[in-house]
GROMACS .gro file of C-alpha atoms in nm:
model
  356
    1UNK     CA    1   0.913  -1.455   1.019
    2UNK     CA    2   0.835  -1.809   0.913
    3UNK     CA    3   0.752  -2.077   1.164
    4UNK     CA    4   0.613  -2.432   1.140
    5UNK     CA    5   0.377  -2.572   1.402
    6UNK     CA    6   0.326  -2.945   1.433
    7UNK     CA    7   0.018  -3.033   1.637
    8UNK     CA    8  -0.118  -3.380   1.679
    9UNK     CA    9  -0.117  -3.709   1.871
   10UNK     CA   10   0.078  -4.027   1.802
   11UNK     CA   11  -0.221  -4.255   1.769
   12UNK     CA   12  -0.607  -4.258   1.768
   13UNK     CA   13  -0.781  -4.373   2.080
   14UNK     CA   14  -0.866  -4.702   1.905
   15UNK     CA   15  -0.501  -4.788   1.898
   16UNK     CA   16  -0.443  -4.773   2.272
   17UNK     CA   17  -0.501  -5.144   2.310
   18UNK     CA   18  -0.234  -5.220   2.052
   19UNK     CA   19   0.045  -5.065   2.260
   20UNK     CA   20   0.305  -5.336   2.323
   21UNK     CA   21   0.552  -5.148   2.541
   22UNK     CA   22   0.420  -4.940   2.827
   23UNK     CA   23   0.702  -4.686   2.822
   24UNK     CA   24   0.769  -4.678   2.452
   25UNK     CA   25   0.588  -4.354   2.383
   26UNK     CA   26   0.634  -4.064   2.626
   27UNK     CA   27   0.468  -3.886   2.803
   28UNK     CA   28   0.299  -4.170   2.991
   29UNK     CA   29  -0.038  -4.006   3.020
   30UNK     CA   30  -0.077  -4.044   2.640
   31UNK     CA   31  -0.088  -4.423   2.677
   32UNK     CA   32  -0.403  -4.424   2.890
   33UNK     CA   33  -0.764  -4.405   2.784
   34UNK     CA   34  -0.813  -4.096   2.997
   35UNK     CA   35  -0.521  -3.916   2.845
   36UNK     CA   36  -0.627  -4.010   2.497
   37UNK     CA   37  -0.973  -3.875   2.561
   38UNK     CA   38  -0.832  -3.546   2.691
   39UNK     CA   39  -0.626  -3.511   2.378
   40UNK     CA   40  -0.944  -3.555   2.165
   41UNK     CA   41  -1.115  -3.289   2.366
   42UNK     CA   42  -0.826  -3.047   2.355
   43UNK     CA   43  -0.720  -3.102   1.996
   44UNK     CA   44  -0.927  -2.807   1.880
   45UNK     CA   45  -0.781  -2.567   2.136
   46UNK     CA   46  -0.587  -2.395   1.859
   47UNK     CA   47  -0.924  -2.270   1.723
   48UNK     CA   48  -0.966  -2.047   2.025
   49UNK     CA   49  -0.880  -1.735   1.838
   50UNK     CA   50  -0.743  -1.406   1.974
   51UNK     CA   51  -0.738  -1.072   1.806
   52UNK     CA   52  -0.845  -0.714   1.797
   53UNK     CA   53  -1.197  -0.577   1.783
   54UNK     CA   54  -1.230  -0.226   1.641
   55UNK     CA   55  -1.485  -0.006   1.476
   56UNK     CA   56  -1.503  -0.015   1.101
   57UNK     CA   57  -1.315   0.285   0.964
   58UNK     CA   58  -1.515   0.545   0.772
   59UNK     CA   59  -1.482   0.489   0.401
   60UNK     CA   60  -1.429   0.790   0.181
   61UNK     CA   61  -1.669   0.885  -0.100
   62UNK     CA   62  -1.729   0.600  -0.336
   63UNK     CA   63  -1.722   0.825  -0.636
   64UNK     CA   64  -1.397   0.978  -0.533
   65UNK     CA   65  -1.223   0.651  -0.463
   66UNK     CA   66  -1.357   0.443  -0.747
   67UNK     CA   67  -1.373   0.675  -1.048
   68UNK     CA   68  -1.039   0.822  -0.970
   69UNK     CA   69  -0.847   0.484  -0.949
   70UNK     CA   70  -0.741   0.450  -1.311
   71UNK     CA   71  -0.510   0.765  -1.295
   72UNK     CA   72  -0.299   0.900  -1.020
   73UNK     CA   73  -0.339   1.257  -0.889
   74UNK     CA   74  -0.037   1.381  -1.075
   75UNK     CA   75  -0.173   1.233  -1.401
   76UNK     CA   76  -0.508   1.387  -1.346
   77UNK     CA   77  -0.342   1.724  -1.299
   78UNK     CA   78  -0.142   1.676  -1.624
   79UNK     CA   79  -0.457   1.595  -1.812
   80UNK     CA   80  -0.631   1.910  -1.687
   81UNK     CA   81  -0.329   2.117  -1.783
   82UNK     CA   82  -0.300   1.963  -2.128
   83UNK     CA   83  -0.671   2.012  -2.185
   84UNK     CA   84  -0.649   2.376  -2.104
   85UNK     CA   85  -0.344   2.427  -2.323
   86UNK     CA   86  -0.504   2.241  -2.615
   87UNK     CA   87  -0.807   2.463  -2.581
   88UNK     CA   88  -0.588   2.778  -2.604
   89UNK     CA   89  -0.416   2.641  -2.910
   90UNK     CA   90  -0.743   2.563  -3.087
   91UNK     CA   91  -0.877   2.907  -3.005
   92UNK     CA   92  -0.568   3.072  -3.155
   93UNK     CA   93  -0.603   2.864  -3.469
   94UNK     CA   94  -0.967   2.961  -3.495
   95UNK     CA   95  -0.879   3.328  -3.464
   96UNK     CA   96  -0.618   3.278  -3.734
   97UNK     CA   97  -0.872   3.109  -3.964
   98UNK     CA   98  -1.122   3.398  -3.915
   99UNK     CA   99  -0.842   3.651  -3.989
  100UNK     CA  100  -0.754   3.472  -4.318
  101UNK     CA  101  -1.098   3.375  -4.444
  102UNK     CA  102  -1.301   3.639  -4.269
  103UNK     CA  103  -1.598   3.409  -4.219
  104UNK     CA  104  -1.754   3.206  -3.944
  105UNK     CA  105  -1.912   3.298  -3.615
  106UNK     CA  106  -1.695   3.366  -3.310
  107UNK     CA  107  -1.803   3.106  -3.050
  108UNK     CA  108  -1.532   3.219  -2.808
  109UNK     CA  109  -1.286   3.030  -2.593
  110UNK     CA  110  -1.560   2.855  -2.395
  111UNK     CA  111  -1.664   2.660  -2.704
  112UNK     CA  112  -1.309   2.528  -2.752
  113UNK     CA  113  -1.313   2.415  -2.390
  114UNK     CA  114  -1.633   2.243  -2.454
  115UNK     CA  115  -1.479   2.080  -2.761
  116UNK     CA  116  -1.179   1.942  -2.565
  117UNK     CA  117  -1.401   1.819  -2.284
  118UNK     CA  118  -1.635   1.651  -2.526
  119UNK     CA  119  -1.345   1.488  -2.704
  120UNK     CA  120  -1.214   1.341  -2.372
  121UNK     CA  121  -1.561   1.215  -2.287
  122UNK     CA  122  -1.631   1.096  -2.643
  123UNK     CA  123  -1.927   1.332  -2.690
  124UNK     CA  124  -1.795   1.572  -2.947
  125UNK     CA  125  -1.992   1.890  -3.038
  126UNK     CA  126  -2.015   1.999  -3.407
  127UNK     CA  127  -1.687   2.105  -3.551
  128UNK     CA  128  -1.669   2.408  -3.780
  129UNK     CA  129  -1.321   2.412  -3.949
  130UNK     CA  130  -1.237   2.532  -4.297
  131UNK     CA  131  -0.859   2.524  -4.311
  132UNK     CA  132  -0.674   2.191  -4.325
  133UNK     CA  133  -0.452   2.289  -4.028
  134UNK     CA  134  -0.751   2.316  -3.796
  135UNK     CA  135  -0.895   1.993  -3.918
  136UNK     CA  136  -0.566   1.812  -3.859
  137UNK     CA  137  -0.549   1.965  -3.507
  138UNK     CA  138  -0.904   1.837  -3.429
  139UNK     CA  139  -0.827   1.497  -3.580
  140UNK     CA  140  -0.512   1.454  -3.358
  141UNK     CA  141  -0.708   1.568  -3.055
  142UNK     CA  142  -0.989   1.319  -3.120
  143UNK     CA  143  -0.746   1.028  -3.174
  144UNK     CA  144  -0.551   1.090  -2.859
  145UNK     CA  145  -0.870   1.149  -2.666
  146UNK     CA  146  -0.999   0.811  -2.782
  147UNK     CA  147  -0.678   0.640  -2.663
  148UNK     CA  148  -0.703   0.804  -2.317
  149UNK     CA  149  -1.077   0.724  -2.293
  150UNK     CA  150  -1.016   0.359  -2.390
  151UNK     CA  151  -0.739   0.320  -2.132
  152UNK     CA  152  -0.951   0.492  -1.863
  153UNK     CA  153  -1.264   0.271  -1.920
  154UNK     CA  154  -1.068  -0.051  -1.942
  155UNK     CA  155  -0.869   0.025  -1.625
  156UNK     CA  156  -1.188   0.127  -1.458
  157UNK     CA  157  -1.359  -0.202  -1.549
  158UNK     CA  158  -1.053  -0.401  -1.425
  159UNK     CA  159  -1.083  -0.223  -1.089
  160UNK     CA  160  -1.446  -0.304  -1.085
  161UNK     CA  161  -1.397  -0.679  -1.150
  162UNK     CA  162  -1.096  -0.704  -0.920
  163UNK     CA  163  -1.225  -0.483  -0.644
  164UNK     CA  164  -1.151  -0.646  -0.308
  165UNK     CA  165  -1.227  -0.530   0.044
  166UNK     CA  166  -0.885  -0.556   0.197
  167UNK     CA  167  -1.019  -0.445   0.527
  168UNK     CA  168  -0.785  -0.395   0.827
  169UNK     CA  169  -0.461  -0.569   0.907
  170UNK     CA  170  -0.221  -0.578   1.194
  171UNK     CA  171   0.009  -0.333   1.016
  172UNK     CA  172  -0.277  -0.089   0.966
  173UNK     CA  173  -0.356  -0.102   1.341
  174UNK     CA  174   0.001  -0.074   1.465
  175UNK     CA  175   0.107   0.199   1.226
  176UNK     CA  176  -0.230   0.380   1.239
  177UNK     CA  177  -0.365   0.621   1.496
  178UNK     CA  178  -0.553   0.354   1.690
  179UNK     CA  179  -0.528   0.331   2.072
  180UNK     CA  180  -0.460  -0.027   2.164
  181UNK     CA  181  -0.598  -0.172   2.491
  182UNK     CA  182  -0.638  -0.524   2.617
  183UNK     CA  183  -0.878  -0.703   2.846
  184UNK     CA  184  -0.783  -0.781   3.208
  185UNK     CA  185  -0.808  -1.161   3.136
  186UNK     CA  186  -0.553  -1.153   2.859
  187UNK     CA  187  -0.308  -0.951   3.074
  188UNK     CA  188  -0.355  -1.192   3.355
  189UNK     CA  189  -0.288  -1.490   3.132
  190UNK     CA  190   0.033  -1.344   3.005
  191UNK     CA  191   0.152  -1.271   3.354
  192UNK     CA  192   0.052  -1.613   3.497
  193UNK     CA  193   0.222  -1.792   3.205
  194UNK     CA  194   0.551  -1.628   3.281
  195UNK     CA  195   0.519  -1.688   3.654
  196UNK     CA  196   0.421  -2.053   3.625
  197UNK     CA  197   0.702  -2.139   3.385
  198UNK     CA  198   0.961  -1.933   3.571
  199UNK     CA  199   1.064  -1.743   3.262
  200UNK     CA  200   1.134  -1.381   3.170
  201UNK     CA  201   0.903  -1.184   2.951
  202UNK     CA  202   0.977  -1.190   2.579
  203UNK     CA  203   0.991  -0.865   2.386
  204UNK     CA  204   0.636  -0.922   2.258
  205UNK     CA  205   0.510  -0.994   2.608
  206UNK     CA  206   0.680  -0.687   2.747
  207UNK     CA  207   0.507  -0.475   2.485
  208UNK     CA  208   0.171  -0.639   2.562
  209UNK     CA  209   0.219  -0.586   2.940
  210UNK     CA  210   0.273  -0.214   2.883
  211UNK     CA  211  -0.076  -0.178   2.726
  212UNK     CA  212  -0.365  -0.043   2.926
  213UNK     CA  213  -0.594  -0.321   3.060
  214UNK     CA  214  -0.969  -0.270   3.080
  215UNK     CA  215  -1.277  -0.473   3.148
  216UNK     CA  216  -1.474  -0.612   2.853
  217UNK     CA  217  -1.772  -0.374   2.878
  218UNK     CA  218  -1.535  -0.074   2.920
  219UNK     CA  219  -1.323  -0.187   2.629
  220UNK     CA  220  -1.624  -0.233   2.394
  221UNK     CA  221  -1.754   0.109   2.495
  222UNK     CA  222  -1.427   0.267   2.404
  223UNK     CA  223  -1.428   0.086   2.073
  224UNK     CA  224  -1.768   0.211   1.996
  225UNK     CA  225  -1.686   0.573   2.086
  226UNK     CA  226  -1.352   0.623   1.910
  227UNK     CA  227  -1.054   0.478   1.732
  228UNK     CA  228  -0.964   0.208   1.986
  229UNK     CA  229  -0.856  -0.148   1.913
  230UNK     CA  230  -0.942  -0.399   2.191
  231UNK     CA  231  -0.720  -0.713   2.222
  232UNK     CA  232  -0.908  -1.011   2.356
  233UNK     CA  233  -1.028  -1.362   2.286
  234UNK     CA  234  -1.332  -1.370   2.068
  235UNK     CA  235  -1.522  -1.629   2.283
  236UNK     CA  236  -1.536  -1.382   2.581
  237UNK     CA  237  -1.653  -1.093   2.363
  238UNK     CA  238  -1.923  -1.259   2.158
  239UNK     CA  239  -2.162  -1.309   2.451
  240UNK     CA  240  -2.121  -0.948   2.568
  241UNK     CA  241  -2.170  -0.817   2.218
  242UNK     CA  242  -2.498  -1.001   2.162
  243UNK     CA  243  -2.636  -0.893   2.499
  244UNK     CA  244  -2.522  -0.531   2.486
  245UNK     CA  245  -2.540  -0.412   2.127
  246UNK     CA  246  -2.800  -0.443   1.851
  247UNK     CA  247  -2.720  -0.593   1.512
  248UNK     CA  248  -2.654  -0.261   1.341
  249UNK     CA  249  -2.393  -0.165   1.601
  250UNK     CA  250  -2.233  -0.508   1.591
  251UNK     CA  251  -2.200  -0.489   1.210
  252UNK     CA  252  -1.996  -0.173   1.246
  253UNK     CA  253  -1.726  -0.371   1.420
  254UNK     CA  254  -1.450  -0.574   1.253
  255UNK     CA  255  -1.211  -0.833   1.388
  256UNK     CA  256  -0.838  -0.872   1.302
  257UNK     CA  257  -0.680  -1.205   1.411
  258UNK     CA  258  -0.364  -1.179   1.619
  259UNK     CA  259  -0.215  -1.460   1.404
  260UNK     CA  260  -0.302  -1.363   1.048
  261UNK     CA  261  -0.195  -1.478   0.709
  262UNK     CA  262  -0.085  -1.832   0.815
  263UNK     CA  263  -0.065  -2.068   0.525
  264UNK     CA  264  -0.171  -2.427   0.566
  265UNK     CA  265   0.030  -2.701   0.383
  266UNK     CA  266   0.014  -3.071   0.324
  267UNK     CA  267   0.346  -3.256   0.368
  268UNK     CA  268   0.429  -3.598   0.227
  269UNK     CA  269   0.750  -3.803   0.232
  270UNK     CA  270   0.996  -3.782  -0.047
  271UNK     CA  271   0.946  -4.150  -0.114
  272UNK     CA  272   0.565  -4.120  -0.125
  273UNK     CA  273   0.466  -4.308  -0.447
  274UNK     CA  274   0.139  -4.135  -0.505
  275UNK     CA  275   0.243  -3.765  -0.514
  276UNK     CA  276   0.068  -3.685  -0.840
  277UNK     CA  277  -0.250  -3.864  -0.739
  278UNK     CA  278  -0.236  -3.683  -0.408
  279UNK     CA  279  -0.193  -3.347  -0.580
  280UNK     CA  280  -0.476  -3.413  -0.827
  281UNK     CA  281  -0.700  -3.525  -0.549
  282UNK     CA  282  -0.633  -3.212  -0.353
  283UNK     CA  283  -0.700  -2.992  -0.650
  284UNK     CA  284  -1.032  -3.160  -0.720
  285UNK     CA  285  -1.130  -3.129  -0.355
  286UNK     CA  286  -1.046  -2.757  -0.367
  287UNK     CA  287  -1.250  -2.709  -0.688
  288UNK     CA  288  -1.566  -2.860  -0.545
  289UNK     CA  289  -1.527  -2.682  -0.210
  290UNK     CA  290  -1.464  -2.988   0.003
  291UNK     CA  291  -1.122  -2.871   0.116
  292UNK     CA  292  -1.254  -2.532   0.221
  293UNK     CA  293  -1.528  -2.695   0.429
  294UNK     CA  294  -1.283  -2.927   0.598
  295UNK     CA  295  -1.042  -2.659   0.706
  296UNK     CA  296  -1.303  -2.404   0.795
  297UNK     CA  297  -1.345  -2.318   1.164
  298UNK     CA  298  -1.685  -2.389   1.318
  299UNK     CA  299  -1.674  -2.094   1.555
  300UNK     CA  300  -1.645  -1.852   1.258
  301UNK     CA  301  -1.998  -1.956   1.149
  302UNK     CA  302  -2.136  -1.839   1.481
  303UNK     CA  303  -1.949  -1.516   1.488
  304UNK     CA  304  -2.176  -1.215   1.558
  305UNK     CA  305  -1.944  -1.000   1.344
  306UNK     CA  306  -2.039  -1.200   1.031
  307UNK     CA  307  -2.282  -0.949   0.876
  308UNK     CA  308  -2.251  -1.046   0.513
  309UNK     CA  309  -2.622  -1.112   0.482
  310UNK     CA  310  -2.710  -0.780   0.628
  311UNK     CA  311  -2.494  -0.560   0.400
  312UNK     CA  312  -2.628  -0.463   0.062
  313UNK     CA  313  -2.454  -0.248  -0.195
  314UNK     CA  314  -2.671   0.061  -0.177
  315UNK     CA  315  -2.594   0.415  -0.267
  316UNK     CA  316  -2.639   0.665   0.019
  317UNK     CA  317  -2.739   1.029  -0.001
  318UNK     CA  318  -2.411   1.151   0.141
  319UNK     CA  319  -2.227   0.991  -0.151
  320UNK     CA  320  -2.419   1.219  -0.384
  321UNK     CA  321  -2.363   1.546  -0.195
  322UNK     CA  322  -2.044   1.642  -0.383
  323UNK     CA  323  -2.155   1.571  -0.745
  324UNK     CA  324  -2.505   1.728  -0.685
  325UNK     CA  325  -2.347   2.035  -0.526
  326UNK     CA  326  -2.113   2.076  -0.830
  327UNK     CA  327  -2.402   2.030  -1.063
  328UNK     CA  328  -2.609   2.291  -0.889
  329UNK     CA  329  -2.319   2.539  -0.886
  330UNK     CA  330  -2.259   2.490  -1.256
  331UNK     CA  331  -2.628   2.552  -1.344
  332UNK     CA  332  -2.634   2.862  -1.128
  333UNK     CA  333  -2.326   2.991  -1.314
  334UNK     CA  334  -2.489   2.900  -1.650
  335UNK     CA  335  -2.804   3.091  -1.548
  336UNK     CA  336  -2.603   3.400  -1.458
  337UNK     CA  337  -2.422   3.379  -1.795
  338UNK     CA  338  -2.760   3.356  -1.972
  339UNK     CA  339  -2.888   3.666  -1.790
  340UNK     CA  340  -2.572   3.852  -1.881
  341UNK     CA  341  -2.597   3.751  -2.245
  342UNK     CA  342  -2.961   3.853  -2.246
  343UNK     CA  343  -2.881   4.199  -2.123
  344UNK     CA  344  -2.586   4.240  -2.356
  345UNK     CA  345  -2.767   4.133  -2.677
  346UNK     CA  346  -3.085   4.314  -2.583
  347UNK     CA  347  -2.893   4.636  -2.541
  348UNK     CA  348  -2.682   4.593  -2.853
  349UNK     CA  349  -2.904   4.422  -3.108
  350UNK     CA  350  -3.249   4.449  -2.947
  351UNK     CA  351  -3.300   4.084  -3.009
  352UNK     CA  352  -3.281   3.747  -2.825
  353UNK     CA  353  -2.929   3.606  -2.789
  354UNK     CA  354  -2.781   3.390  -3.058
  355UNK     CA  355  -2.996   3.545  -3.332
  356UNK     CA  356  -2.802   3.723  -3.604
   0.00000   0.00000   0.00000
C-alpha cells in the first residue's frame, strides 16, 4: 500500500500581518496569532511514535550461522557425500597400485579421507603415488578443491562485509509466535476516536480492539518473561522502563515502529528551473551528513532502547561449547585408536606402532 501524507501550514507566523482578506484562507483559526502559535507547537505531533516493544530474540550460534552461510544445507550434504565417494575411489586406486607394483605402505582408508579433507581445506598431506592414473586423480581433486575453497572464502568475506542486523519487522511479529497485547491507553484512544467522529471501526481498528489490553507495568512484565509484543506509544513506556529496569534488561528489548519503511521525498514543480542544482545540493547534503541530521527525530536520541554504546562484539563461552565438544570427542576417539594400535602392534611385532 502506497500513501502520501501532506502535512504543513499555509504560512509562517510572520506572515499573519500580510493577510489581506480575512476569510481567504480557511479554516479561520489559522489566520490568528493564537492559531498560528498552536500550529507551531503541534507541527511535530507526527513524531509521537507508536510501535511494539518486545524482547530481543535469542540468536543462534554465531559459528553455525556465519560459517555456514556460503553454502546451503543441501550443498553441504552434497559436498560431504562427494568427499566420501572420492575417498573410496582413491583408496581403490591405491589398492590397485599396490597390486600392480607391489610396493608402498598401506595407510588405509583413513589416510585417503585425511587427504580429501586436507584438499578441501587447502592443507594437503604428503602424496605417495607412483602410477600416472593416481597422480591425475589427485591433481583433479586438488584443482576442484581449490575452486570450492576459493568460492567459499570469497562468499564468506562478502557476508562479513555486508553483514547487517535486520532485526525484527512487523511481518516477523505478525507471522511469528508472538502474543500481541496493547496498553489500555491505546485501546481507549481507538475507541474514543470512533465515538467522537461517529464512525464505524475499520478492519484494522477491529483487529486492534480484539487484542488483550493490559497496563504498562503488566505489559512490560509479560514482555520480559516471554514472547510477547506490547503495542503502545514510546513516550509512555520510556519513563516506566527507566524507573523499573536496569540498563542490561532495557538493552534486551527492541522496538518496532507501527509505521515502518516510510520513504521521505522532496517534490518540486515541473517548471522548477533549478532541478539539477537542487538535486546536486541534496546529494552533497546527504554526503556530508547534513540531510540525515535534519530529518532525524530528536526523541530517538533520548530513547532508552538505544544501547549501541553498550554492546561490544565479544565471543561468549556458550558459542564455543559445540566446537570444543566436537574437538574433545575427536581427541578421545584418537586416543582410543592409539591404544588399540599399540596393543595390536605390540602383540604382532613386539615394537612401537608405525615402526617397520
